[in-house]
Amino acid sequence: DAKTTQPPSMDCAEGRAANLPCNHSTISGNEYVYWYRQIHSQGPQYIIHGLKNNETNEMASLIITEDRKSSTLILPHATLRDTAVYYCIVRPRTGTASKLTFGTGTRLQVTL
Amino acid sequence: NAGVMQNPRHLVRRRGQEARLRCSPVKGHSHVYWYRQLPEEGLKFMVYLQKENIIDESGMPKERFSAEFPKEGPSILRIQQVVRGDSAAYFCASSPDLEPRPYNEQFFGPGTRLTVL
């Protein structure tokens, strides 16, 4: 799986948009970008995934650059409950299930 | 979390004892994964099972650790002769067969915190 690089930590004011970047410059054509988060010692939670088009769901938006070498997860109106470690993971969608390789992630702190 | 159950939530063992961690996947999911998170570290993949078969055990320590996912019942992660370095949070995840859900979306349980005295 391609390697990802994320800033170790970020702060965001409650109610503002949180933009979490991820670099994946070695991503290959069949690899997808997945985002998970882990809220304080809980099990990780799936957020969103995408290939090359921007994606949006009830939790977040995912913006992938045209060259696919980087992406940004956007939480449009961050709340205190969004404080967590966010993991960007690149992996193939080959038609078979496979492991997730977690990096160190970005620790997002949402403040009042 | 979409229904993955793990028990016990907390487990204390003395060095040399055995630890058995159980995971019940989301109903209908046939893929189970185990991950370990050492204190202040990230999650590391251990093993991936699909009903009665071990698909990928590349993250499992060579000794003392084993996993199974029988046809009936929960998946079991077994650690024999535990040592202090085994103290960690162990997370189980499950995923459905392919369509219509996104491939590889994994649903995680709340974890089992193992403490070895």
Tab-separated table of C-alpha atoms in Angstrom:
chain	number	residue	atom	x	y	z
A	1	ASP	CA	0.000	0.000	0.000
A	2	ALA	CA	1.204	3.505	-0.746
A	3	LYS	CA	2.682	5.516	2.101
A	4	THR	CA	0.788	8.508	3.466
A	5	THR	CA	2.026	11.595	5.271
A	6	GLN	CA	-0.118	13.608	7.667
A	7	PRO	CA	0.641	16.448	10.078
A	8	PRO	CA	0.866	15.086	13.619
A	9	SER	CA	-1.615	17.534	15.101
A	10	MET	CA	-4.063	20.321	14.284
A	11	ASP	CA	-6.375	22.602	16.199
A	12	CYS	CA	-9.765	23.830	15.088
A	13	ALA	CA	-12.317	26.111	16.694
A	14	GLU	CA	-15.733	24.646	17.262
A	15	GLY	CA	-18.124	25.515	14.470
A	16	ARG	CA	-15.370	26.115	11.965
A	17	ALA	CA	-14.365	23.813	9.158
A	18	ALA	CA	-11.545	21.402	9.905
A	19	ASN	CA	-9.359	20.671	6.883
A	20	LEU	CA	-7.069	17.692	7.352
A	21	PRO	CA	-4.448	17.177	4.646
A	22	CYS	CA	-2.847	13.948	3.513
A	23	ASN	CA	-0.019	13.384	1.048
A	24	HIS	CA	0.104	10.131	-0.887
A	25	SER	CA	2.476	10.924	-3.735
A	26	THR	CA	3.152	7.255	-4.579
A	27	ILE	CA	-0.492	6.294	-4.953
A	28	SER	CA	-1.162	3.996	-7.885
A	29	GLY	CA	-4.080	3.900	-10.252
A	30	ASN	CA	-6.042	1.168	-8.487
A	31	GLU	CA	-5.635	2.566	-4.980
A	32	TYR	CA	-8.340	4.355	-3.058
A	33	VAL	CA	-8.030	6.912	-0.285
A	34	TYR	CA	-9.804	5.961	2.944
A	35	TRP	CA	-10.262	8.014	6.088
A	36	TYR	CA	-10.897	6.601	9.545
A	37	ARG	CA	-10.864	8.261	12.932
A	38	GLN	CA	-10.317	7.035	16.459
A	39	ILE	CA	-11.969	8.913	19.277
A	40	HIS	CA	-10.069	8.484	22.514
A	41	SER	CA	-9.382	4.752	22.873
A	42	GLN	CA	-12.534	3.709	21.050
A	43	GLY	CA	-12.463	1.494	18.010
A	44	PRO	CA	-11.692	3.307	14.760
A	45	GLN	CA	-14.624	4.595	12.760
A	46	TYR	CA	-14.898	4.686	8.987
A	47	ILE	CA	-15.508	8.178	7.626
A	48	ILE	CA	-15.271	8.249	3.853
A	49	HIS	CA	-13.331	6.964	0.885
A	50	GLY	CA	-12.712	7.983	-2.727
A	51	LEU	CA	-10.786	7.224	-5.889
A	52	LYS	CA	-10.461	10.424	-7.899
A	53	ASN	CA	-13.714	12.308	-7.626
A	54	ASN	CA	-14.628	14.426	-4.653
A	55	GLU	CA	-16.930	12.644	-2.251
A	56	THR	CA	-19.363	13.828	0.393
A	57	ASN	CA	-21.409	12.028	2.989
A	58	GLU	CA	-23.169	12.931	6.200
A	59	MET	CA	-19.917	13.055	8.112
A	60	ALA	CA	-17.420	14.758	5.840
A	61	SER	CA	-16.190	15.706	2.405
A	62	LEU	CA	-13.129	14.323	0.672
A	63	ILE	CA	-11.273	16.418	-1.854
A	64	ILE	CA	-8.706	14.571	-3.981
A	65	THR	CA	-6.341	16.555	-6.205
A	66	GLU	CA	-6.396	15.929	-9.919
A	67	ASP	CA	-3.023	14.159	-9.840
A	68	ARG	CA	-4.273	12.140	-6.835
A	69	LYS	CA	-1.078	12.789	-4.918
A	70	SER	CA	-2.844	14.451	-2.029
A	71	SER	CA	-6.254	14.793	-0.479
A	72	THR	CA	-8.076	16.793	2.172
A	73	LEU	CA	-10.713	15.617	4.579
A	74	ILE	CA	-13.141	18.378	5.456
A	75	LEU	CA	-15.355	18.397	8.526
A	76	PRO	CA	-17.591	21.340	7.648
A	77	HIS	CA	-18.664	22.355	11.149
A	78	ALA	CA	-16.373	20.778	13.694
A	79	THR	CA	-17.722	20.029	17.164
A	80	LEU	CA	-15.977	18.988	20.341
A	81	ARG	CA	-17.030	15.401	19.601
A	82	ASP	CA	-14.868	15.478	16.475
A	83	THR	CA	-11.729	15.588	18.616
A	84	ALA	CA	-9.925	12.422	17.554
A	85	VAL	CA	-6.982	10.972	15.669
A	86	TYR	CA	-7.693	10.936	11.940
A	87	TYR	CA	-6.047	8.361	9.718
A	88	CYS	CA	-5.585	8.632	5.974
A	89	ILE	CA	-5.090	5.189	4.421
A	90	VAL	CA	-4.363	4.291	0.819
A	91	ARG	CA	-5.187	0.798	-0.307
A	92	PRO	CA	-6.373	-1.103	-3.349
A	93	ARG	CA	-9.956	-1.938	-3.995
A	94	THR	CA	-9.233	-5.200	-5.663
A	95	GLY	CA	-12.479	-6.966	-5.014
A	96	THR	CA	-11.189	-8.759	-1.979
A	97	ALA	CA	-11.114	-7.598	1.589
A	98	SER	CA	-7.746	-6.832	3.138
A	99	LYS	CA	-6.049	-5.267	6.114
A	100	LEU	CA	-5.884	-1.598	6.980
A	101	THR	CA	-2.412	-0.143	7.472
A	102	PHE	CA	-2.645	2.705	9.965
A	103	GLY	CA	0.019	5.388	10.111
A	104	THR	CA	0.422	7.876	12.918
A	105	GLY	CA	-2.500	10.032	11.824
A	106	THR	CA	-3.405	13.610	12.713
A	107	ARG	CA	-4.574	14.398	16.200
A	108	LEU	CA	-7.362	16.966	15.767
A	109	GLN	CA	-8.220	19.027	18.808
A	110	VAL	CA	-11.463	20.978	18.552
A	111	THR	CA	-11.646	23.828	21.015
A	112	LEU	CA	-14.322	26.205	22.246
B	1	ASN	CA	-19.685	1.142	15.502
B	2	ALA	CA	-22.134	-1.012	13.631
B	3	GLY	CA	-22.559	-3.909	16.028
B	4	VAL	CA	-19.179	-5.572	16.465
B	5	MET	CA	-19.081	-7.009	19.966
B	6	GLN	CA	-15.928	-7.756	21.889
B	7	ASN	CA	-15.572	-9.336	25.278
B	8	PRO	CA	-14.308	-8.993	27.781
B	9	ARG	CA	-13.783	-5.246	27.598
B	10	HIS	CA	-11.040	-5.434	30.182
B	11	LEU	CA	-8.907	-8.467	30.963
B	12	VAL	CA	-6.205	-8.791	33.576
B	13	ARG	CA	-3.787	-11.688	33.470
B	14	ARG	CA	-0.615	-12.581	35.286
B	15	ARG	CA	2.508	-13.432	33.393
B	16	GLY	CA	2.373	-16.966	32.051
B	17	GLN	CA	-1.415	-17.203	31.947
B	18	GLU	CA	-3.522	-17.493	28.832
B	19	ALA	CA	-5.720	-14.731	27.456
B	20	ARG	CA	-8.749	-15.393	25.260
B	21	LEU	CA	-10.343	-12.462	23.481
B	22	ARG	CA	-13.668	-12.898	21.734
B	23	CYS	CA	-15.151	-11.012	18.832
B	24	SER	CA	-18.638	-11.315	17.403
B	25	PRO	CA	-18.772	-9.606	14.007
B	26	VAL	CA	-21.684	-7.686	12.602
B	27	LYS	CA	-24.421	-10.150	11.711
B	28	GLY	CA	-23.830	-11.438	8.223
B	29	HIS	CA	-20.198	-10.331	8.023
B	30	SER	CA	-17.827	-13.124	7.127
B	31	HIS	CA	-14.546	-11.188	7.290
B	32	VAL	CA	-12.858	-10.581	10.643
B	33	TYR	CA	-9.673	-8.677	11.395
B	34	TRP	CA	-7.672	-8.285	14.582
B	35	TYR	CA	-5.541	-5.240	15.349
B	36	ARG	CA	-3.371	-4.394	18.334
B	37	GLN	CA	-2.684	-0.966	19.751
B	38	LEU	CA	0.182	-0.683	22.187
B	39	PRO	CA	0.065	2.220	24.644
B	40	GLU	CA	0.613	5.548	22.891
B	41	GLU	CA	1.074	3.840	19.526
B	42	GLY	CA	-0.962	3.343	16.387
B	43	LEU	CA	-2.994	0.331	15.425
B	44	LYS	CA	-1.138	-2.592	13.918
B	45	PHE	CA	-2.759	-5.303	11.861
B	46	MET	CA	-2.431	-8.803	13.236
B	47	VAL	CA	-4.589	-11.266	11.315
B	48	TYR	CA	-7.450	-11.492	8.839
B	49	LEU	CA	-9.833	-14.427	8.865
B	50	GLN	CA	-12.745	-15.449	6.724
B	51	LYS	CA	-14.971	-18.141	8.189
B	52	GLU	CA	-12.758	-21.039	9.262
B	53	ASN	CA	-9.834	-19.788	7.168
B	54	ILE	CA	-6.861	-17.609	7.977
B	55	ILE	CA	-6.361	-15.348	4.979
B	56	ASP	CA	-3.510	-13.120	6.153
B	57	GLU	CA	-1.531	-13.592	9.364
B	58	SER	CA	1.413	-11.436	8.404
B	59	GLY	CA	1.058	-9.306	11.545
B	60	MET	CA	0.822	-12.114	14.054
B	61	PRO	CA	3.770	-12.743	16.360
B	62	LYS	CA	5.355	-16.068	15.502
B	63	GLU	CA	4.845	-17.609	18.901
B	64	ARG	CA	2.120	-17.695	21.537
B	65	PHE	CA	-0.549	-16.004	19.404
B	66	SER	CA	-3.277	-17.775	17.478
B	67	ALA	CA	-6.643	-16.856	16.007
B	68	GLU	CA	-9.675	-18.704	14.782
B	69	PHE	CA	-13.064	-17.893	13.321
B	70	PRO	CA	-15.163	-21.045	13.466
B	71	LYS	CA	-18.202	-21.737	11.361
B	72	GLU	CA	-20.379	-21.111	14.390
B	73	GLY	CA	-19.562	-18.677	17.143
B	74	PRO	CA	-17.253	-15.748	17.646
B	75	SER	CA	-13.709	-15.241	16.489
B	76	ILE	CA	-11.134	-15.943	19.185
B	77	LEU	CA	-7.705	-14.385	19.599
B	78	ARG	CA	-5.682	-16.520	21.956
B	79	ILE	CA	-2.475	-15.472	23.642
B	80	GLN	CA	-0.612	-18.157	25.521
B	81	GLN	CA	1.890	-17.512	28.314
B	82	VAL	CA	1.282	-13.777	28.315
B	83	VAL	CA	4.108	-11.358	29.027
B	84	ARG	CA	3.981	-7.718	30.100
B	85	GLY	CA	4.676	-6.609	26.540
B	86	ASP	CA	1.334	-8.093	25.492
B	87	SER	CA	-0.478	-5.378	27.450
B	88	ALA	CA	-2.408	-3.456	24.833
B	89	ALA	CA	-5.817	-2.758	23.385
B	90	TYR	CA	-6.947	-5.424	20.950
B	91	PHE	CA	-9.513	-4.384	18.379
B	92	CYS	CA	-11.583	-6.599	16.190
B	93	ALA	CA	-13.187	-5.418	12.974
B	94	SER	CA	-15.515	-7.044	10.488
B	95	SER	CA	-16.501	-6.339	6.944
B	96	PRO	CA	-19.234	-7.600	4.674
B	97	ASP	CA	-18.930	-9.466	1.462
B	98	LEU	CA	-18.503	-7.229	-1.495
B	99	GLU	CA	-21.555	-5.581	-2.964
B	100	PRO	CA	-23.376	-3.351	-2.285
B	101	ARG	CA	-21.300	-1.904	0.567
B	102	PRO	CA	-17.997	-0.261	-0.212
B	103	TYR	CA	-15.219	-2.788	-0.366
B	104	ASN	CA	-13.009	-2.866	2.657
B	105	GLU	CA	-15.144	-0.702	4.917
B	106	GLN	CA	-14.363	-2.207	8.261
B	107	PHE	CA	-16.529	-1.862	11.337
B	108	PHE	CA	-14.604	-1.890	14.578
B	109	GLY	CA	-15.546	-3.138	17.992
B	110	PRO	CA	-14.870	-1.286	21.246
B	111	GLY	CA	-11.734	-3.283	21.946
B	112	THR	CA	-10.424	-5.447	24.769
B	113	ARG	CA	-7.891	-3.861	27.086
B	114	LEU	CA	-5.450	-6.519	28.202
B	115	THR	CA	-3.279	-5.819	31.212
B	116	VAL	CA	-0.564	-8.274	32.127
B	117	LEU	CA	0.690	-8.008	35.688
